[in-house]
mmCIF file of N, CA and C in Angstrom:
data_model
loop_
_atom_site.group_PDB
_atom_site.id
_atom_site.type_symbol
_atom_site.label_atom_id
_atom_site.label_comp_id
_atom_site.label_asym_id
_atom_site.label_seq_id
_atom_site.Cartn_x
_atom_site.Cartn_y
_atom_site.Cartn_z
ATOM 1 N N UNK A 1 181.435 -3.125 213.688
ATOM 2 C CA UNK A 1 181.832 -3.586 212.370
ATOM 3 C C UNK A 1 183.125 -2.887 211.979
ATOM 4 N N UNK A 2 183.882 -3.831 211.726
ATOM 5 C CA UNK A 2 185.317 -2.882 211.284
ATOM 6 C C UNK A 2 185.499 -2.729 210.254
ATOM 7 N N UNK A 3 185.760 -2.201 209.606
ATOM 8 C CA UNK A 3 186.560 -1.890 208.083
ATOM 9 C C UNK A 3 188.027 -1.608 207.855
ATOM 10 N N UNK A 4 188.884 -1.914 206.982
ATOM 11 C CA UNK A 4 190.197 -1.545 206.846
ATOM 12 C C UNK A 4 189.891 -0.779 205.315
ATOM 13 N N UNK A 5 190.153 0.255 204.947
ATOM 14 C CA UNK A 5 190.560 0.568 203.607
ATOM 15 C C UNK A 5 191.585 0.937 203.131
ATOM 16 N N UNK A 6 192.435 0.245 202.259
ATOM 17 C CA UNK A 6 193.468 0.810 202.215
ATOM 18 C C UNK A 6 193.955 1.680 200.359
ATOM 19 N N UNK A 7 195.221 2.381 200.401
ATOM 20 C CA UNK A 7 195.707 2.440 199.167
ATOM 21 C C UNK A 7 197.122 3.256 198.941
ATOM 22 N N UNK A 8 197.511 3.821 197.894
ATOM 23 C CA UNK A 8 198.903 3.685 197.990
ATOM 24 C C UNK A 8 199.262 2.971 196.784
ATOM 25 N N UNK A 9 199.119 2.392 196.154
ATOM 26 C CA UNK A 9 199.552 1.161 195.439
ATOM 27 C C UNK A 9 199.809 1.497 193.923
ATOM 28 N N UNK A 10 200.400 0.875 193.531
ATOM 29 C CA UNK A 10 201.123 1.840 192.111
ATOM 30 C C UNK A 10 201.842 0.911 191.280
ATOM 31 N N UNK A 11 202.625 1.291 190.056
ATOM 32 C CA UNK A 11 203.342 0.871 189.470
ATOM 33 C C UNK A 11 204.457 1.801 189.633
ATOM 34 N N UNK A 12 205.520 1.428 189.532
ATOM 35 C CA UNK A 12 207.038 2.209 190.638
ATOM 36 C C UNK A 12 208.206 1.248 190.143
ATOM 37 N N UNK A 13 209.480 1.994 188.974
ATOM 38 C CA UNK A 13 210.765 1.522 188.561
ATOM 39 C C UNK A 13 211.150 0.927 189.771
ATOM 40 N N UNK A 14 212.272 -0.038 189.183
ATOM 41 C CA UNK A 14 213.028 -0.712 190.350
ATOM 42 C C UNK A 14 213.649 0.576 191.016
ATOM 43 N N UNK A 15 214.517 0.496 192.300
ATOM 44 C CA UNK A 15 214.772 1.457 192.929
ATOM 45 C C UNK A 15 213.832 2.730 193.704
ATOM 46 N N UNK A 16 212.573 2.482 192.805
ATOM 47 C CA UNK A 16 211.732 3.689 193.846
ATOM 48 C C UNK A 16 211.265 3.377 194.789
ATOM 49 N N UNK A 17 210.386 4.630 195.284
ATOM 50 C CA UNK A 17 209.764 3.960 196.447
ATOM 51 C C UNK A 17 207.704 4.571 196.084
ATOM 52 N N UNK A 18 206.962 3.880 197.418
ATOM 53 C CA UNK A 18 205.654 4.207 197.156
ATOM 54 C C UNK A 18 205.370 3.993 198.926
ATOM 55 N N UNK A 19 203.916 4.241 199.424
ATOM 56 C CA UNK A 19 204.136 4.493 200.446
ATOM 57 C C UNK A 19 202.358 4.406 200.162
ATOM 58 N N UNK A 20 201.994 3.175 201.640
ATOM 59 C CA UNK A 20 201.141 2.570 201.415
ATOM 60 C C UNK A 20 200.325 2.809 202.641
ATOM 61 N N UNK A 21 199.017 3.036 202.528
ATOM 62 C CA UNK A 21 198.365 3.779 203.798
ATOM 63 C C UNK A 21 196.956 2.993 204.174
ATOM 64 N N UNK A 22 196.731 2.907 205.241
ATOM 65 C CA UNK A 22 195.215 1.597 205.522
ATOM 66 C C UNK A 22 194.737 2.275 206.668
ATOM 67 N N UNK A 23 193.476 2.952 206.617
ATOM 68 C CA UNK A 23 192.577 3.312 208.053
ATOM 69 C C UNK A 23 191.831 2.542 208.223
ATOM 70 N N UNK A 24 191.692 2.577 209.694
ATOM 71 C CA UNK A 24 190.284 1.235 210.330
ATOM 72 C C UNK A 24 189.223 2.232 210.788
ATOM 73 N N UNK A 25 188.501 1.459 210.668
ATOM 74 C CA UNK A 25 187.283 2.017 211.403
ATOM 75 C C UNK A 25 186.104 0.390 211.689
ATOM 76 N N UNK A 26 186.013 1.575 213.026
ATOM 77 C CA UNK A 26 184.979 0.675 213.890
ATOM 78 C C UNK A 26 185.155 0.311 215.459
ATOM 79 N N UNK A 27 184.668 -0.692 215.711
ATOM 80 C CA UNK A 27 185.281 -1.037 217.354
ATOM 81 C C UNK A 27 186.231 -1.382 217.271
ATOM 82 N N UNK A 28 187.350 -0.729 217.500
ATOM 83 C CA UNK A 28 188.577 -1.207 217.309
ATOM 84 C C UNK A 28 189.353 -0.965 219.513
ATOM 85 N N UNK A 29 190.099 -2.193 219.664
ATOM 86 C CA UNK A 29 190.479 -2.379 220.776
ATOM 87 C C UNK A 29 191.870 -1.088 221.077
ATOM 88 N N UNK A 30 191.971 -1.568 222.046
ATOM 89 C CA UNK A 30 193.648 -0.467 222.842
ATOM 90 C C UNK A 30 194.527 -2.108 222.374
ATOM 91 N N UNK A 31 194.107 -3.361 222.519
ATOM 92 C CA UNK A 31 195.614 -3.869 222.457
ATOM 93 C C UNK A 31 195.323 -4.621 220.572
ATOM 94 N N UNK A 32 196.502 -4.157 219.728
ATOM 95 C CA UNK A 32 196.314 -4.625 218.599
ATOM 96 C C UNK A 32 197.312 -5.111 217.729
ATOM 97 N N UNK A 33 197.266 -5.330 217.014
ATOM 98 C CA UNK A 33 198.624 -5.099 215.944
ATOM 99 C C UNK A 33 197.723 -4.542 214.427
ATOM 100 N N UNK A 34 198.671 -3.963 214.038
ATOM 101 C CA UNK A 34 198.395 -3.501 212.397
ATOM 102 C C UNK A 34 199.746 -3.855 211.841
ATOM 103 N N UNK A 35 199.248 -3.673 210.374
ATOM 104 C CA UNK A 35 200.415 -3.849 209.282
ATOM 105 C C UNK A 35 200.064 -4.471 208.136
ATOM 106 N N UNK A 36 200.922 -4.931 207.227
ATOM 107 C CA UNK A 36 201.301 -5.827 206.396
ATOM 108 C C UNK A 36 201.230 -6.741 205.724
ATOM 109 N N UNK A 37 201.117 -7.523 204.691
ATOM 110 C CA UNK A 37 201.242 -8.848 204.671
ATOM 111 C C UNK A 37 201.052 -8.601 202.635
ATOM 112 N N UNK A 38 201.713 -9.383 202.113
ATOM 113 C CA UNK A 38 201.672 -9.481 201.201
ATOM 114 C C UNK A 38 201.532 -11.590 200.059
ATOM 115 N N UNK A 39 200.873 -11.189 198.926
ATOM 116 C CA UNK A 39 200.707 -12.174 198.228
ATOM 117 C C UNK A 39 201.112 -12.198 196.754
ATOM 118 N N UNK A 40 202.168 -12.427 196.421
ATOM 119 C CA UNK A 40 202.483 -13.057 194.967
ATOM 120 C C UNK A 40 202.042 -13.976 194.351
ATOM 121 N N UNK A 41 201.258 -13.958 193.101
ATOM 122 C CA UNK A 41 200.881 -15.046 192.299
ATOM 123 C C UNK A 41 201.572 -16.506 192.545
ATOM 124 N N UNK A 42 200.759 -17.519 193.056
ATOM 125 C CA UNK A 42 201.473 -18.472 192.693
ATOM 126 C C UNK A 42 201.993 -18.750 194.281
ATOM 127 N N UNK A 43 201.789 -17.770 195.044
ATOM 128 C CA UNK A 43 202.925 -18.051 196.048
ATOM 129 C C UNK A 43 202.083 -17.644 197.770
ATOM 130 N N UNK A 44 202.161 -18.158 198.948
ATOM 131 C CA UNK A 44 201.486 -17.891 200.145
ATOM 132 C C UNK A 44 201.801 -16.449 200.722
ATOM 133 N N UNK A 45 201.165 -15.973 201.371
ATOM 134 C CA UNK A 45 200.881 -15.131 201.894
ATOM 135 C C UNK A 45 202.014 -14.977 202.887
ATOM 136 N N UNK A 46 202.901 -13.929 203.091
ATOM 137 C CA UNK A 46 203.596 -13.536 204.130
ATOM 138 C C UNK A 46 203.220 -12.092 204.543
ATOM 139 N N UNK A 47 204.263 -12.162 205.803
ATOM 140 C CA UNK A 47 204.125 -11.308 206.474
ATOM 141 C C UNK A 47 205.525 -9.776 206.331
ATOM 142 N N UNK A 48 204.664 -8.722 205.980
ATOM 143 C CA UNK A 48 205.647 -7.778 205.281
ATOM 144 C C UNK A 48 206.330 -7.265 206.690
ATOM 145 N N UNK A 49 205.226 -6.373 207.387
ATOM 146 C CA UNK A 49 205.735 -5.803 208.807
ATOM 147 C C UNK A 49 204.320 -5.327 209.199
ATOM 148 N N UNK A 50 204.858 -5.692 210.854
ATOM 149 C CA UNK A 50 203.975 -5.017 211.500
ATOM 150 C C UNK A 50 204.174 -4.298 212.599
ATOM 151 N N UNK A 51 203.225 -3.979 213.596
ATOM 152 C CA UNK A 51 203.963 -2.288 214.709
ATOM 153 C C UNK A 51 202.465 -2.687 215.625
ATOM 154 N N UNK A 52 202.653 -2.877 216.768
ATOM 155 C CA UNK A 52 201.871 -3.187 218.118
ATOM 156 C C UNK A 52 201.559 -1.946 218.009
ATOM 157 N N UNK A 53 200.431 -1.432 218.885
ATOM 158 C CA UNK A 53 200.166 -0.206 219.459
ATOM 159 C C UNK A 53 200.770 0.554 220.388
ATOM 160 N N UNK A 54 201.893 -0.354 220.866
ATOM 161 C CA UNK A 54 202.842 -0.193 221.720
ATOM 162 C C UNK A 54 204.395 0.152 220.939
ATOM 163 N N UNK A 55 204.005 0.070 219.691
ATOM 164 C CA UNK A 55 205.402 0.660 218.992
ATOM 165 C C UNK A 55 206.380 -0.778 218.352
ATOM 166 N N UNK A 56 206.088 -2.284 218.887
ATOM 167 C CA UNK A 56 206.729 -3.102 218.459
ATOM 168 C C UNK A 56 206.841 -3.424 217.172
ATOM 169 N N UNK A 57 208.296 -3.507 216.560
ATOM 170 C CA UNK A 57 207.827 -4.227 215.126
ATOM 171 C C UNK A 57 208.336 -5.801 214.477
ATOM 172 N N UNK A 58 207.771 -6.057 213.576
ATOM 173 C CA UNK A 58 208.527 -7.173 213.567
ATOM 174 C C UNK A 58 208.259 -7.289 211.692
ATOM 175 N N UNK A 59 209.477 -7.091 211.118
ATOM 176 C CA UNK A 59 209.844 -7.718 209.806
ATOM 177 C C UNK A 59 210.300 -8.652 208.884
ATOM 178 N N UNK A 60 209.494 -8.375 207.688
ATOM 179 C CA UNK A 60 209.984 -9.485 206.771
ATOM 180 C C UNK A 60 211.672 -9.304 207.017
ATOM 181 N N UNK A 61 212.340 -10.365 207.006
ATOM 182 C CA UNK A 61 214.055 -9.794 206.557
ATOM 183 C C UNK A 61 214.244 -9.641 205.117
ATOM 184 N N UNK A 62 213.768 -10.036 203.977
ATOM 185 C CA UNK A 62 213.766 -9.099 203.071
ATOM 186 C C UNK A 62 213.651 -7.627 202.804
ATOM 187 N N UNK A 63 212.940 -7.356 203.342
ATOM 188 C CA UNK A 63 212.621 -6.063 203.629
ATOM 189 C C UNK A 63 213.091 -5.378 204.557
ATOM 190 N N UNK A 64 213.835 -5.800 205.625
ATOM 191 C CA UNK A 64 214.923 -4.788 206.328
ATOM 192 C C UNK A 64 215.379 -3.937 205.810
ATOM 193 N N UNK A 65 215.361 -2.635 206.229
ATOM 194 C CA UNK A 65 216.140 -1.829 205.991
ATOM 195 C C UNK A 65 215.696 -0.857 204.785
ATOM 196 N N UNK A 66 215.137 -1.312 204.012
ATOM 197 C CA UNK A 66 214.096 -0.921 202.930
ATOM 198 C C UNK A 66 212.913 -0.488 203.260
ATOM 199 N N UNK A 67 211.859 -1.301 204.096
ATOM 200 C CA UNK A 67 210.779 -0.725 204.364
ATOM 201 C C UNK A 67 210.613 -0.285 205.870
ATOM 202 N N UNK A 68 209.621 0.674 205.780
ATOM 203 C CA UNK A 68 209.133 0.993 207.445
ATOM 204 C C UNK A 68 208.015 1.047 207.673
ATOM 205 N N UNK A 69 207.356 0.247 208.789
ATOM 206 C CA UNK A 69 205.804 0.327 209.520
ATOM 207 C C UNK A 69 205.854 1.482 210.174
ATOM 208 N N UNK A 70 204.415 2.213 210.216
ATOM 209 C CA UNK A 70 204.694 3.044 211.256
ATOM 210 C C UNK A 70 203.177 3.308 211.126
ATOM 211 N N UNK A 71 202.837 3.790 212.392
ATOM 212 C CA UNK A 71 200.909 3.947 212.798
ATOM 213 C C UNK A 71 200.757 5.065 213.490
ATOM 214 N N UNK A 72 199.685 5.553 213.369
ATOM 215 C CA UNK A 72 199.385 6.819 213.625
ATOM 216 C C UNK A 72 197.778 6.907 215.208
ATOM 217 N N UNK A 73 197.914 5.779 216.114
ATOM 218 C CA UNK A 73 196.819 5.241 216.834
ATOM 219 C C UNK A 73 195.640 6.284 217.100
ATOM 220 N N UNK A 74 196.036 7.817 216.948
ATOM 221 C CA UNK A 74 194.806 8.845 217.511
ATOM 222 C C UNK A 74 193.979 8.144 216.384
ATOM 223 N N UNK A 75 194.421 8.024 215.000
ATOM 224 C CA UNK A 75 193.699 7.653 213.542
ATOM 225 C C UNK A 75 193.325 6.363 213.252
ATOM 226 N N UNK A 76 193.709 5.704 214.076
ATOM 227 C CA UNK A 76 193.809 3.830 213.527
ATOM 228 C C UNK A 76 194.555 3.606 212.212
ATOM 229 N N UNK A 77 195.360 4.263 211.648
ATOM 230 C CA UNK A 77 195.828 4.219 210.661
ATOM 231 C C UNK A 77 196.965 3.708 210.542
ATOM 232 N N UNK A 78 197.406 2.696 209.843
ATOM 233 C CA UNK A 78 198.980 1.887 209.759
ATOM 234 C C UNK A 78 199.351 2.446 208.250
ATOM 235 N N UNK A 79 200.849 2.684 208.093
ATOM 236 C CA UNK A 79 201.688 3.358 206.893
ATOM 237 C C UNK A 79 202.951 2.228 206.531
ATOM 238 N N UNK A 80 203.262 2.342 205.591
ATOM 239 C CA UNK A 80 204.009 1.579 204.708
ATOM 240 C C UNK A 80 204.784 2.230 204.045
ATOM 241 N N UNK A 81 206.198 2.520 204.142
ATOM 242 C CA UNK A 81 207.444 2.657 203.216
ATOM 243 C C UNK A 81 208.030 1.843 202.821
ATOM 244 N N UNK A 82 207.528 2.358 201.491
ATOM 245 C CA UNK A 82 209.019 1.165 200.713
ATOM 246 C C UNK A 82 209.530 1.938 200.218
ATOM 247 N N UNK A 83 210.965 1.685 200.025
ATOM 248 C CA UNK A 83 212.191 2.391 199.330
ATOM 249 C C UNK A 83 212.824 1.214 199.153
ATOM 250 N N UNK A 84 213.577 1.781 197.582
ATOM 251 C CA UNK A 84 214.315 0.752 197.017
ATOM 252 C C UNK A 84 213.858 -0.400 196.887
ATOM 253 N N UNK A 85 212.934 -0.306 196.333
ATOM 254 C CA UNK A 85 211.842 -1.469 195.632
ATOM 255 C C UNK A 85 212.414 -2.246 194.186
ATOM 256 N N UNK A 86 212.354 -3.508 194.500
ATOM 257 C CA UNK A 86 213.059 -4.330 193.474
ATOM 258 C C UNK A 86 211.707 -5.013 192.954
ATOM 259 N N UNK A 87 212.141 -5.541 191.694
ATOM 260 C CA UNK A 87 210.672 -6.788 191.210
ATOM 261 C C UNK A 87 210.323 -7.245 192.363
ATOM 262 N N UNK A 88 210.829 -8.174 192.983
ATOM 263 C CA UNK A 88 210.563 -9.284 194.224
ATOM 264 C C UNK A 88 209.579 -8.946 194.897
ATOM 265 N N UNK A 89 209.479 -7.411 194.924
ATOM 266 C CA UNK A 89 208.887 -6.837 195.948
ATOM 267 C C UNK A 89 207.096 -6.233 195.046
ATOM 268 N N UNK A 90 206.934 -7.564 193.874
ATOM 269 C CA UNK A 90 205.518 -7.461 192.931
ATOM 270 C C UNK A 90 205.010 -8.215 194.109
ATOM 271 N N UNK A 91 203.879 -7.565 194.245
ATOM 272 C CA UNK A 91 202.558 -8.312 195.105
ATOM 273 C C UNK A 91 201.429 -7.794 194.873
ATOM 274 N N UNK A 92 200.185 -8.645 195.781
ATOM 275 C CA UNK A 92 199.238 -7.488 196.191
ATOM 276 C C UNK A 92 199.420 -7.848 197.703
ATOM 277 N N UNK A 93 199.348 -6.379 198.170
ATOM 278 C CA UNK A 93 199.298 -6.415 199.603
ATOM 279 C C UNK A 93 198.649 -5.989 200.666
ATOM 280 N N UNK A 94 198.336 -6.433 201.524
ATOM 281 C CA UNK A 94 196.781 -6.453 202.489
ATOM 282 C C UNK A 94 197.060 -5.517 203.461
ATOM 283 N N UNK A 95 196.240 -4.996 203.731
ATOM 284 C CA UNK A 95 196.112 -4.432 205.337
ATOM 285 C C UNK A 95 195.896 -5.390 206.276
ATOM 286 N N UNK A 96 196.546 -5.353 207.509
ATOM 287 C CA UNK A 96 196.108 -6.627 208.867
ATOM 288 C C UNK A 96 195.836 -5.897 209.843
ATOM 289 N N UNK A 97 195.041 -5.863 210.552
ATOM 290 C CA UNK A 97 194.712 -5.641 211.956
ATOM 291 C C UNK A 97 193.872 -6.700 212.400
ATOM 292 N N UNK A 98 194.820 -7.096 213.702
ATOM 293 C CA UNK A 98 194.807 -8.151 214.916
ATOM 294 C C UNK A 98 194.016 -7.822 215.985
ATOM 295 N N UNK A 99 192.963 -8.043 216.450
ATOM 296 C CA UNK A 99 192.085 -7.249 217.509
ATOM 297 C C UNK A 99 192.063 -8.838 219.068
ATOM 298 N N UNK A 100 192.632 -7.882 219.899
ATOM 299 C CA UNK A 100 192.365 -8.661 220.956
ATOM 300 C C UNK A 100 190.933 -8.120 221.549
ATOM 301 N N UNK A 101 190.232 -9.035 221.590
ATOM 302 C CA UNK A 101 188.774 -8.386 221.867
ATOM 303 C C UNK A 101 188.371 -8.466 224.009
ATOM 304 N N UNK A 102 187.563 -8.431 224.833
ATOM 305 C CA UNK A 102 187.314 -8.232 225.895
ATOM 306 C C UNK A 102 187.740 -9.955 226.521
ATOM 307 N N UNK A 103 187.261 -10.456 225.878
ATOM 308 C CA UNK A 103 186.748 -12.190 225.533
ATOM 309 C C UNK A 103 188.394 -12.763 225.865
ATOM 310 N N UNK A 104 189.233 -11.878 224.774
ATOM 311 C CA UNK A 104 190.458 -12.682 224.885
ATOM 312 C C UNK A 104 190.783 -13.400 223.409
ATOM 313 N N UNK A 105 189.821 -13.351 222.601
ATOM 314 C CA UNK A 105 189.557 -14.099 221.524
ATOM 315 C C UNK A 105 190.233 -12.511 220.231
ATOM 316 N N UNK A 106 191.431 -13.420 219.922
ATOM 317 C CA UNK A 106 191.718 -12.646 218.497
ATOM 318 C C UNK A 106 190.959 -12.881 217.558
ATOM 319 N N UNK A 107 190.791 -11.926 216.513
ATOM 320 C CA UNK A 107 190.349 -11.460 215.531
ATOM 321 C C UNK A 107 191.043 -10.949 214.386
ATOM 322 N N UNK A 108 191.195 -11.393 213.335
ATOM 323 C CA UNK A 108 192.128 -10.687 212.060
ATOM 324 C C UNK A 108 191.075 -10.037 210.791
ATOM 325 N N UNK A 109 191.375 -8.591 210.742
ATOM 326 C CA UNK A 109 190.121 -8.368 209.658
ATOM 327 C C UNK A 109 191.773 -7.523 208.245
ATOM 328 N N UNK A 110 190.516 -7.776 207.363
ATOM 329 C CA UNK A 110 191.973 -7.559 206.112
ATOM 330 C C UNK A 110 191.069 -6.072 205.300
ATOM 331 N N UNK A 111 192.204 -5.484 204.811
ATOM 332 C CA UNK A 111 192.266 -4.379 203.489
ATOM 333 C C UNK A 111 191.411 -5.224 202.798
ATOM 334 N N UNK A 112 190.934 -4.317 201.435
ATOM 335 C CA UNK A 112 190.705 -4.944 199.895
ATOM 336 C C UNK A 112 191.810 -5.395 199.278
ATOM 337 N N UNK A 113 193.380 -5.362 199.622
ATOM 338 C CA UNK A 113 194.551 -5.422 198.901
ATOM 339 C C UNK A 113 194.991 -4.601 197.836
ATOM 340 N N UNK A 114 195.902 -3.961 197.477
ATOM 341 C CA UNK A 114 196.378 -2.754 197.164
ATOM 342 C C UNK A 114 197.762 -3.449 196.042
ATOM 343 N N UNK A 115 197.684 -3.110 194.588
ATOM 344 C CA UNK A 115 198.741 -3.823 193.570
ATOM 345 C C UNK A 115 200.205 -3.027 194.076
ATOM 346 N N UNK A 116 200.903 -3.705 193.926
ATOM 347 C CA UNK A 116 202.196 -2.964 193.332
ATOM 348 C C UNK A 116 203.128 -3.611 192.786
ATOM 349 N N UNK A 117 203.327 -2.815 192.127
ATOM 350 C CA UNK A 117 204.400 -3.676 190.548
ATOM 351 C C UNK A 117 205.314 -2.795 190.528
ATOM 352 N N UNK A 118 206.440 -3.137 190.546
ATOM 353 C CA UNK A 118 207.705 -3.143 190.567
ATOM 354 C C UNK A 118 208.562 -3.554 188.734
ATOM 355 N N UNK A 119 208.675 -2.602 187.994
ATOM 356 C CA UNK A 119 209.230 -2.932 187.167
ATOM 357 C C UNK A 119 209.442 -2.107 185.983
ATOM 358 N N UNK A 120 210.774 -2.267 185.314
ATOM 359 C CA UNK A 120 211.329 -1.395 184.193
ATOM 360 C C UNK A 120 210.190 -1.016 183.181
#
């Protein structure tokens, strides 16, 4: 049974930053992805960033350069920097981990989702 819990999540002026943290637990595989993903009212679900277990990442381009994935695998734990956080960047945002299981058959299990508001 896996669990993601995550938190981090805040209210934070334009320009700051906050720094967003999600541990797994459970059977969790060697090949995976963690990360990211965020939801604005009103609006679908994207993908913020994420980081293979192998170190790959792949980002929103909004968020270039501003934010950083980064995982900690002894822990199962995926991290989140944001800096220089604008409104745009109001969501709630999920924890993802991608489990390739024995089978071959992916698996996506999510955070509770974590607020952050961005604003004067």
């Amino acid at each position: 049974q896996v669990q993601l819990v995550e938190s981090g999540g805040g209210l934070v002026q334009p320009g700051g930053s906050l720094r967003l943290s999600c541990a797994a637990s459970g059977s969790i595989g060697s090949i995976n992805v963690m990360g990211w993903y965020r939801q604005a009212p009103g609006k679908q679900r994207e993908l913020v960033a994420v980081m293979t277990s192998g170190s790959h990442t792949n980002y929103l381009d909004s968020v270039k350069g501003r934010f950083t994935v980064s995982r900690d695998n002894a822990k199962n734990t995926v991290y989140l920097q944001m800096n220089r956080l604008k409104p745009e960047d109001t969501a709630v945002y999920y924890c993802n981990l991608h489990l390739v299981g024995a089978s071959g058959m992916g698996t996506d299990y999510w955070g509770q989702g974590t607020q952050v508001t961005v604003s004067s």
